[in-house]
Short mmCIF file of C-alpha atoms and ligand atoms in Angstrom, two decimals:
data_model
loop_
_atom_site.label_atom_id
_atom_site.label_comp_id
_atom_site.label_asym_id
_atom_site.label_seq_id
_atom_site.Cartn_x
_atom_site.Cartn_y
_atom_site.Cartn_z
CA UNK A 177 70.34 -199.33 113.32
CA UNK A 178 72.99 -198.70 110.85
CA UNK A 179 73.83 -201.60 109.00
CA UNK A 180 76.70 -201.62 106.14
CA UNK A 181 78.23 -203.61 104.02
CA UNK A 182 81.71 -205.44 104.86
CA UNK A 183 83.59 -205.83 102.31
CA UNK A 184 85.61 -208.82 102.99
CA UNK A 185 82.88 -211.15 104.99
CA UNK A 186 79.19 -209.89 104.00
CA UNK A 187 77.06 -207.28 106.16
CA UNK A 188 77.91 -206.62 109.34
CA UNK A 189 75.13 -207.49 112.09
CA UNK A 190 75.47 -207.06 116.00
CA UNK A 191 75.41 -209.99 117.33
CA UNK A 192 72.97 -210.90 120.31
CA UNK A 193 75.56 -212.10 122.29
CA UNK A 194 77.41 -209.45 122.33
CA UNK A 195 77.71 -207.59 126.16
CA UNK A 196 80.66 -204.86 125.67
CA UNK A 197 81.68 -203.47 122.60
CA UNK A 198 85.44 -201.32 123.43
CA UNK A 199 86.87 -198.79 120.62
CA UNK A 200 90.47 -199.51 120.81
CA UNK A 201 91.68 -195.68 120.96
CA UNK A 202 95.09 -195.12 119.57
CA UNK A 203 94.31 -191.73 119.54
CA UNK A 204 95.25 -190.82 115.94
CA UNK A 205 93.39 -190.34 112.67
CA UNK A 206 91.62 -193.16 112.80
CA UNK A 207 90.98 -194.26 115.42
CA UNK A 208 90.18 -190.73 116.92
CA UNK A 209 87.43 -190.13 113.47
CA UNK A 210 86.07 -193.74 114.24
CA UNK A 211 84.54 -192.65 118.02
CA UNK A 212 83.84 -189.24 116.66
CA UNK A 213 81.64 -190.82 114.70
CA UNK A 214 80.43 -193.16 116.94
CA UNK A 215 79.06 -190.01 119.46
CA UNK A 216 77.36 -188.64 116.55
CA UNK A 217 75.87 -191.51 115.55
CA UNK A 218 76.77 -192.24 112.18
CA UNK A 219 78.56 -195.85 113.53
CA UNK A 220 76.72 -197.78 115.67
CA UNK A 221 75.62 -199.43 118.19
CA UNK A 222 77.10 -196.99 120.42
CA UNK A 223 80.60 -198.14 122.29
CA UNK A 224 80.34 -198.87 126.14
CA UNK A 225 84.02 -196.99 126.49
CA UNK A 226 86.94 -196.61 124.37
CA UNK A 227 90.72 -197.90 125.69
CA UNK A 228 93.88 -196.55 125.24
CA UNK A 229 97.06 -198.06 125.72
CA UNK A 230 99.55 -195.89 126.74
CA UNK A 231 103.74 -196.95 125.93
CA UNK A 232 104.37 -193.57 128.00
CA UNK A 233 106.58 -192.28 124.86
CA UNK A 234 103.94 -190.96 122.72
CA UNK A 235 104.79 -187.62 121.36
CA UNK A 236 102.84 -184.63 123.47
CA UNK A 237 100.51 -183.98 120.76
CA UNK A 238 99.06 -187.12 121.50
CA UNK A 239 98.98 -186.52 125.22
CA UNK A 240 97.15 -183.05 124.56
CA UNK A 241 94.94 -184.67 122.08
CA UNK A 242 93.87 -187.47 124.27
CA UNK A 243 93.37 -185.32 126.68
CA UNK A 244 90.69 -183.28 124.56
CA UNK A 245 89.05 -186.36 123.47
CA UNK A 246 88.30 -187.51 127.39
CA UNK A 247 86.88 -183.53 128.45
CA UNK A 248 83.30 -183.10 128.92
CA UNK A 249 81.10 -183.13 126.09
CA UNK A 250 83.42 -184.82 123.18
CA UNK A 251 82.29 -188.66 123.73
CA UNK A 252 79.66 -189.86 125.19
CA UNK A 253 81.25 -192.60 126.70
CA UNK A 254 84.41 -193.13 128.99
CA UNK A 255 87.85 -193.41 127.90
CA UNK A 256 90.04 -195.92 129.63
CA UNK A 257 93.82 -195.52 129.57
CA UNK A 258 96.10 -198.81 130.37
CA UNK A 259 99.77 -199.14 130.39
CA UNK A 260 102.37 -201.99 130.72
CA UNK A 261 105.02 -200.04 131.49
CA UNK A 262 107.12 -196.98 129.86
CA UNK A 263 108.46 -198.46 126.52
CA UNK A 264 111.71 -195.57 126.71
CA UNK A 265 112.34 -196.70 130.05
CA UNK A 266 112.47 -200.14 129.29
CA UNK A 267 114.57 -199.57 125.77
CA UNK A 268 117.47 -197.86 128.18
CA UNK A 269 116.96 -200.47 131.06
CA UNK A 270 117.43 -202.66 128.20
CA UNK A 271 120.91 -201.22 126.36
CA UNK A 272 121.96 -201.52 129.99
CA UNK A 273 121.52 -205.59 130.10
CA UNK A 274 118.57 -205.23 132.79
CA UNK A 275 115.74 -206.49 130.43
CA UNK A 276 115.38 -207.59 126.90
CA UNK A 277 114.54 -205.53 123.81
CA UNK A 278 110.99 -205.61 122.63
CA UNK A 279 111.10 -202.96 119.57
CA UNK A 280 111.96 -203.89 116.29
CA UNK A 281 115.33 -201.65 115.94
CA UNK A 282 117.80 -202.68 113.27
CA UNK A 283 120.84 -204.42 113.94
CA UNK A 284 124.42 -204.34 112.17
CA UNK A 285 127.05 -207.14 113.33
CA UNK A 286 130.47 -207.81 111.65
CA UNK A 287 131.21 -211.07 110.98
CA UNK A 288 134.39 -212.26 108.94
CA UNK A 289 132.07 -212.33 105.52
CA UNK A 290 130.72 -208.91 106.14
CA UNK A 291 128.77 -206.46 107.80
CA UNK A 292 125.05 -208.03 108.22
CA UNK A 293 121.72 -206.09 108.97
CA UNK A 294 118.88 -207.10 110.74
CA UNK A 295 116.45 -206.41 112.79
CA UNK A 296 115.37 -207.11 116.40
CA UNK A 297 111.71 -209.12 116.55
CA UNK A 298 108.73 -207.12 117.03
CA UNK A 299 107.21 -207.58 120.74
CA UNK A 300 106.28 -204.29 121.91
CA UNK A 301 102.71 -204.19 120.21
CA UNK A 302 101.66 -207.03 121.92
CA UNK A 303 103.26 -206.24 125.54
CA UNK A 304 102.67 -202.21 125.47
CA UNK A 305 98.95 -202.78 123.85
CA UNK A 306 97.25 -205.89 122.99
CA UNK A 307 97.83 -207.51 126.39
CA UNK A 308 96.85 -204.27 128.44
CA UNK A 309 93.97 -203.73 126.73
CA UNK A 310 92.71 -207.35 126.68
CA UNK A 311 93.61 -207.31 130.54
CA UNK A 312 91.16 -204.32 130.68
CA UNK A 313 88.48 -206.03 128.03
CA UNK A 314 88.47 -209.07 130.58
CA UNK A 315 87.89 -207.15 133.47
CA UNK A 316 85.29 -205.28 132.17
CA UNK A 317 83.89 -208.43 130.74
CA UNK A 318 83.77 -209.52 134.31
CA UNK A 319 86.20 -212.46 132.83
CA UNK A 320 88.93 -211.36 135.33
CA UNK A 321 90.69 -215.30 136.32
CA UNK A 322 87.44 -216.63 134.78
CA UNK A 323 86.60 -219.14 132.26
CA UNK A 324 85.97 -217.35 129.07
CA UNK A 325 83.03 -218.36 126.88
CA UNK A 326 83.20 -220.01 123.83
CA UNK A 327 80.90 -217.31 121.53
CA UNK A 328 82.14 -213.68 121.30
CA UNK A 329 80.94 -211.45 124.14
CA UNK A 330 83.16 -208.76 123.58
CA UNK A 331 83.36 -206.70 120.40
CA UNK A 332 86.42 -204.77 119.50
CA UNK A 333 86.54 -201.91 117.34
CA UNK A 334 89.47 -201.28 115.49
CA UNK A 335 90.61 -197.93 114.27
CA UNK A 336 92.29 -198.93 110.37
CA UNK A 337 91.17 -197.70 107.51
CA UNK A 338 90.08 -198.95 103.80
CA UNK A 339 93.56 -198.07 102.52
CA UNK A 340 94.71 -200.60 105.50
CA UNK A 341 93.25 -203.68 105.00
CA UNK A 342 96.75 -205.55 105.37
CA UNK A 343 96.31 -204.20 108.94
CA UNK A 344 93.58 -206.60 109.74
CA UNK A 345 93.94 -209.86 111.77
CA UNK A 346 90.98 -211.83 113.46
CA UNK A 347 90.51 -212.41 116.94
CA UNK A 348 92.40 -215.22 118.29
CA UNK A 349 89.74 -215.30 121.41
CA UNK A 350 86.55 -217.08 120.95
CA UNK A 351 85.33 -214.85 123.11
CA UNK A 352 85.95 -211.77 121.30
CA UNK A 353 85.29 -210.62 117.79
CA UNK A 354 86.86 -207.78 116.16
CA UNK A 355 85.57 -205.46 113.59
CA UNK A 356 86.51 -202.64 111.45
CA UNK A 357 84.13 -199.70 111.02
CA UNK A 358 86.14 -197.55 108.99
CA UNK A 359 86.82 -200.50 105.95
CA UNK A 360 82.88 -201.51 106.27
CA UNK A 361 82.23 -197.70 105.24
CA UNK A 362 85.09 -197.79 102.84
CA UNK A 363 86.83 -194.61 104.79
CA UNK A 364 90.72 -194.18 103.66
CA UNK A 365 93.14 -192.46 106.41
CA UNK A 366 92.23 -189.41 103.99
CA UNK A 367 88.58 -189.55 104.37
CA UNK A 368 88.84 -189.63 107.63
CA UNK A 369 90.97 -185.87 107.91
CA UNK A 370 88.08 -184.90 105.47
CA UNK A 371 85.66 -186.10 107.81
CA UNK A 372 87.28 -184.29 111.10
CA UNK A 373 87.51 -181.48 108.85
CA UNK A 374 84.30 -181.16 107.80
CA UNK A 375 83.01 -181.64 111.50
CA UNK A 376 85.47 -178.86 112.93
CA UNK A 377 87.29 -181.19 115.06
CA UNK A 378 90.89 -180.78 115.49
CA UNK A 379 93.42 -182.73 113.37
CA UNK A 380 94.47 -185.91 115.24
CA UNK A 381 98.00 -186.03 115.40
CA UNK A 382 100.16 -189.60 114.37
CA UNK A 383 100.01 -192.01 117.26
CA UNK A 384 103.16 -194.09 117.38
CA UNK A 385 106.10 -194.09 120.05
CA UNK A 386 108.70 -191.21 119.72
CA UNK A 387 110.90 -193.50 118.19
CA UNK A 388 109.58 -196.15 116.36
CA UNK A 389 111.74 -198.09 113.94
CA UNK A 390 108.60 -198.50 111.20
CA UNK A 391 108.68 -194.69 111.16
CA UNK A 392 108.88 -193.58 107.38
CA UNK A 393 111.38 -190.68 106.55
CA UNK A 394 108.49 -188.48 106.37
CA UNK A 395 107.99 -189.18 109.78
CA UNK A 396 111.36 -188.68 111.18
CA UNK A 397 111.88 -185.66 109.13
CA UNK A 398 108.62 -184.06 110.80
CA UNK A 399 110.17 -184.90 114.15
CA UNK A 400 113.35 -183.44 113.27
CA UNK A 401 111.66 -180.24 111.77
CA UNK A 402 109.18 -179.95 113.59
CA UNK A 403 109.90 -181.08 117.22
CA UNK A 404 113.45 -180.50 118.04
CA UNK A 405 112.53 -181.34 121.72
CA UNK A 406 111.02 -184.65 120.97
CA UNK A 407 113.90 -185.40 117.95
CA UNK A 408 116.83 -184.95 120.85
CA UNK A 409 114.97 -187.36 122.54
CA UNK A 410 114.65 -189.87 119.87
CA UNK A 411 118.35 -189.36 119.02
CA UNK A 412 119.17 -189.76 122.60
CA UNK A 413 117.89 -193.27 123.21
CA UNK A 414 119.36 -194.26 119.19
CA UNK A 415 122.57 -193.30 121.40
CA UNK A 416 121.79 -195.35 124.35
CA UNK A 417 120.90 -198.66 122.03
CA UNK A 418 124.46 -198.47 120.37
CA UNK A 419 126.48 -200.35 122.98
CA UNK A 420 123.94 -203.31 121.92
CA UNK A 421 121.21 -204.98 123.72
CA UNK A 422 120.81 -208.12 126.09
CA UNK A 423 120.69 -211.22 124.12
CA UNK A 424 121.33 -209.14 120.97
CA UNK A 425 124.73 -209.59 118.84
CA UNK A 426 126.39 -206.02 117.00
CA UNK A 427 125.07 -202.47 117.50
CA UNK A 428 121.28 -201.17 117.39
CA UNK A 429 119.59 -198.36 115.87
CA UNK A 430 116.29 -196.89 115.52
CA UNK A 431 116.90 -196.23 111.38
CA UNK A 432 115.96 -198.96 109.16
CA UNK A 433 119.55 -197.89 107.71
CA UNK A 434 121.11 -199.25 110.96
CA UNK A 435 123.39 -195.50 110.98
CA UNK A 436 122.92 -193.47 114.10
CA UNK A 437 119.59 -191.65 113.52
CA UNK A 438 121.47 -187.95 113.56
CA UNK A 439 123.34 -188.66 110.39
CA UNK A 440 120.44 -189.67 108.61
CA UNK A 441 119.61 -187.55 105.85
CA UNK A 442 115.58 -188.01 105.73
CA UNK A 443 115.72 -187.42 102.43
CA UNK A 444 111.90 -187.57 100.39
CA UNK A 445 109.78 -190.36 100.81
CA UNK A 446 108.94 -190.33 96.92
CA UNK A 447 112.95 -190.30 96.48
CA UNK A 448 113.48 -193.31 98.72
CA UNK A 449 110.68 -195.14 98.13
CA UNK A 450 110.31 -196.35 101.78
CA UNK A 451 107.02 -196.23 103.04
CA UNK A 452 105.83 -196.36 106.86
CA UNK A 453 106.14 -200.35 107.70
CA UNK A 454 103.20 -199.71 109.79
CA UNK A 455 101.06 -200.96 107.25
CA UNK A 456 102.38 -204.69 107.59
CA UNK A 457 103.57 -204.71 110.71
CA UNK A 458 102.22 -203.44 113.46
CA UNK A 459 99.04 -205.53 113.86
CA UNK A 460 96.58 -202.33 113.73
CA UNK A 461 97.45 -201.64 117.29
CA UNK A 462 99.32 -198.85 116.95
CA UNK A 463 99.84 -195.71 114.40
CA UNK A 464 96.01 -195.02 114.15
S1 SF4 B 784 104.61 -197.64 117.94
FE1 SF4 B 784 106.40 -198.86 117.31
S2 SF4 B 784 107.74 -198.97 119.11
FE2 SF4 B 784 105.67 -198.33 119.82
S3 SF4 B 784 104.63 -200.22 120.38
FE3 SF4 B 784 104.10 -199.81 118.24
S4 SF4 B 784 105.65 -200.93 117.00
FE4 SF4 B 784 106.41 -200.78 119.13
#
């Protein structure tokens, strides 16, 4: 059995108790290179399925990519998909009063000493993915309404890399310990295209919601570019957020510069010096 070295708590060792171990599938570079190398047996002990959690506003790469990932023959073990309800839908039911905002958009009120910015608090990793997927963790558990145990039964693979070590938080579940298989082998998000690469897979596209505020201007410029289809729509729901949101004071936008996203200039990352907030934010559930 492979056994390798953790960098921030000692070795890694499988622990007896252990009775599922779930790859939480985002279904991006990481995440998609970490059961990849789980069927070929270079991580291990094998997973007993992999989850995914879908906000049903990925972009269709991810869809297609997904897709390939559950046909015959790619891994050896089943992929799961979840889903708490379709984050767009829920942003427009929202700028319509019907339910609160869970995204972190920006917001810009007037007040009589100036214009303020801010931004909206983050909810929608935990209510589009954690909570799905630890929904489906229990159930497979067999902890469904259930006392849990006190001693991890369930292992939890999560996709971030060595360049992401912010990313990683503990379990909060005694019943549940997480681990990182990509910083135990020291694999950056670049490694891990190398890796794909060198095994002829296909490039994993970026996992995140169509229009995620933490997207950098890289990644709304590739949208824009790249996607015009999938850019209307991004710009269409910035539209829909404008008139404000229930419980939420001044207009909302999808731009951390709180201006409506088509006016945006997207100029170069290494001119702005904005980087994708991902890396602090977003609790290694989503964007790998
Ligand atoms: S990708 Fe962005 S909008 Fe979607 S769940 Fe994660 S933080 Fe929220």
């Amino acid at each position: 059995m492979l056994v390798v070295s953790n960098p921030l708590g000692g070795p890694w060792r499988p622990s007896e108790t252990i009775r599922l171990r779930v790859l939480s599938l985002g279904a991006g570079v990481q995440s998609t290179t970490l059961a990849l190398m789980a069927a070929q047996g270079e991580i291990g002990p094998m997973p007993d399925c992999a989850i995914f959690a879908d906000t049903g506003w990925e972009p269709q790469a991810v869809y297609d990519h997904l897709a390939w990932l559950r046909s015959p023959n790619v891994l050896p073990f089943p992929v799961h998909i979840v889903s708490a309800g379709n984050i767009r839908a829920d942003i427009v039911a929202a700028s319509q009063g019907r339910r609160r905002a869970s995204i972190p958009a920006y917001t810009r009120t007037r007040t009589p000493a100036g214009e303020i910015v801010g931004m909206i608090t983050r909810q929608c990793t935990t209510e589009y993915k954690i909570r799905p997927i630890r929904r489906k963790v229990r159930a497979l558990a067999g902890l469904t309404r259930k006392r849990a145990p006190r001693h991890p039964v369930v292992e939890q693979w999560i996709g971030i890399s060595f360049d992401e070590l912010t990313r990683m938080k503990y379990s909060t579940e005694a019943w549940q310990v997480n681990r990182w298989p990509l910083i135990e082998t020291g694999m950056t998000r670049h490694d891990c295209l190398r890796w794909l690469e060198r095994h002829n897979y296909p490039r994993a596209p970026k996992s995140s919601c169509l229009g995620c505020p933490y997207h950098s201007e890289a990644v709304w410029r590739a949208l824009r570019d790249d996607h015009p289809e999938e850019w209307a729509d991004a710009v269409e729901v910035d539209r829909a957020l404008r008139h404000g949101l229930r419980g939420i004071h001044g207009e909302v936008f999808l731009h951390r510069s709180a201006t409506p996203l088509e006016t945006v200039p997207l100029t170069d990352i290494e001119k702005t010096g904005q980087a994708d907030l991902f890396l602090d934010e977003c609790d290694g559930m989503c964007g790998v």
